[in-house]
PDB file of C-alpha atoms in Angstrom:
ATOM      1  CA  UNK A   1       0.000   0.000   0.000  1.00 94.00           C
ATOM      2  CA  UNK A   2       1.108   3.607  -0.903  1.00 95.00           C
ATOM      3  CA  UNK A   3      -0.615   6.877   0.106  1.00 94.00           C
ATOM      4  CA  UNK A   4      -0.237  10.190   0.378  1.00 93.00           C
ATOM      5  CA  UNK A   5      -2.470  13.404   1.239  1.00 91.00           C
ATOM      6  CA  UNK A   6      -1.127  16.099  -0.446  1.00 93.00           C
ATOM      7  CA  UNK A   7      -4.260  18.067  -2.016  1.00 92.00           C
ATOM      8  CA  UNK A   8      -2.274  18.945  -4.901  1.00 94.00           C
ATOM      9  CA  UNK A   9      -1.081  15.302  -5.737  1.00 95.00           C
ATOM     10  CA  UNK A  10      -3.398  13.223  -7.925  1.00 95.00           C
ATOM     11  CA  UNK A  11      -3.356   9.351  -7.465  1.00 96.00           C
ATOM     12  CA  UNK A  12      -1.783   9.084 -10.624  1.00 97.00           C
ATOM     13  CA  UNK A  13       1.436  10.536  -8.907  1.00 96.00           C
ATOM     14  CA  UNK A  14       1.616   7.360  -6.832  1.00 96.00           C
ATOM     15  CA  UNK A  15       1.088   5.136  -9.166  1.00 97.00           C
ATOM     16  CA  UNK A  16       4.010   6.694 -12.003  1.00 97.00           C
ATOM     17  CA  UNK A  17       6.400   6.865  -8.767  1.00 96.00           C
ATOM     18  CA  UNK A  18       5.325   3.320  -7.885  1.00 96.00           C
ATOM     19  CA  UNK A  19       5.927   2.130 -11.590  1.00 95.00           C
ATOM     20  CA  UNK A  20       9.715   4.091 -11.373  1.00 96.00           C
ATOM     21  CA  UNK A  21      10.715   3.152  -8.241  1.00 96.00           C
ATOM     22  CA  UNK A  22       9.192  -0.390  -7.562  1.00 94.00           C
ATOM     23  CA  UNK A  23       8.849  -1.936 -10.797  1.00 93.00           C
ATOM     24  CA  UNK A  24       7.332  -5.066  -9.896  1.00 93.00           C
ATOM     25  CA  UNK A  25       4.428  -3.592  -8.281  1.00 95.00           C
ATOM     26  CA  UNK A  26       1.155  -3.092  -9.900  1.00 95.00           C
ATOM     27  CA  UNK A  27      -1.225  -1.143  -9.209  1.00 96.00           C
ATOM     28  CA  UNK A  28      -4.524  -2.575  -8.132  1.00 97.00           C
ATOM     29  CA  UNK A  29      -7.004  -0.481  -6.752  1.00 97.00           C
ATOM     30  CA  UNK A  30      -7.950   2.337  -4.325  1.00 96.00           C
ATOM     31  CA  UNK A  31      -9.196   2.342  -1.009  1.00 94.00           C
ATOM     32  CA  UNK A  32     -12.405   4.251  -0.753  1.00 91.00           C
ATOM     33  CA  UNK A  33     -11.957   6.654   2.317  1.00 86.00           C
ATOM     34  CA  UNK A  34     -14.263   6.874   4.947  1.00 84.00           C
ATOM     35  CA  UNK A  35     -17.592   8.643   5.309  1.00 85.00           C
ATOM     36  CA  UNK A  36     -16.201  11.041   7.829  1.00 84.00           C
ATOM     37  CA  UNK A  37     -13.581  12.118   5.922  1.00 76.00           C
ATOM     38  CA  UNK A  38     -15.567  13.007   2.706  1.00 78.00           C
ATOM     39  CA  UNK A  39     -14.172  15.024   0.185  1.00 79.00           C
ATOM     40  CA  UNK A  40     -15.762  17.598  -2.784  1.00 83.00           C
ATOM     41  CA  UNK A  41     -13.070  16.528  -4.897  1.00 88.00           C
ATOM     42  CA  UNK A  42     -11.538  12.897  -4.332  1.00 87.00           C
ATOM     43  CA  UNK A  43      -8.155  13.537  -5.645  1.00 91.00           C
ATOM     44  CA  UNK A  44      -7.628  16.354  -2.973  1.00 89.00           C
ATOM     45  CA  UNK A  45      -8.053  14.215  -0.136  1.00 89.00           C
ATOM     46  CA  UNK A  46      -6.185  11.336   1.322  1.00 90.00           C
ATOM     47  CA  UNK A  47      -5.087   8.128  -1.684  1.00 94.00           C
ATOM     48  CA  UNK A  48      -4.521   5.045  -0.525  1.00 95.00           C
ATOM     49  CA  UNK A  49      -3.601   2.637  -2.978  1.00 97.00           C
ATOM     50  CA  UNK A  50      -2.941  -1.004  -2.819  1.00 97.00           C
ATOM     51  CA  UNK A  51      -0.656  -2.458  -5.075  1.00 97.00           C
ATOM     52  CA  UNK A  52       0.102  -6.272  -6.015  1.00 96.00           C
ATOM     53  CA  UNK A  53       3.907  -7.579  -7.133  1.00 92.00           C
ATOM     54  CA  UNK A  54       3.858  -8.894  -9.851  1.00 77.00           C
ATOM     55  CA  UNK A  55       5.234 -13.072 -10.786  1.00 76.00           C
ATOM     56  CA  UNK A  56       7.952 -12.498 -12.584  1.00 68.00           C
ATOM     57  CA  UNK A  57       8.512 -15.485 -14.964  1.00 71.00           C
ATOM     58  CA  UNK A  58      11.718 -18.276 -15.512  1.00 69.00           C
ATOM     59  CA  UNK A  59      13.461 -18.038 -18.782  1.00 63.00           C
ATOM     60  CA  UNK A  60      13.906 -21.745 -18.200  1.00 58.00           C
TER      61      UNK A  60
END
């Protein structure tokens, strides 16, 4: 899992720095956030997104 809540930081900016940085993750899905912390606009409040590694294959 990766999240940040920076209101000026889109999800997407997890998932490119997840694709640079941790190759073998994927990206999955997000985890919706609470009622209590509802937001007008989704991408300004918290993102927490799950991510999977991914199999990596045998050249066998």
């Amino acid at each position: 899992m990766a999240c940040v809540n920076d209101p000026t930081l889109p999800s997407q900016f997890l998932i490119d720095g997840m694709e640079t940085e941790a190759p073998s993750l994927k990206y999955q899905f997000r985890l919706e956030n609470p009622p209590e912390f509802k937001d007008i606009n989704i991408e300004s409040g918290l993102k927490a997104l799950v991510f999977h590694k991914k199999i990596l294959k045998n050249k066998s």
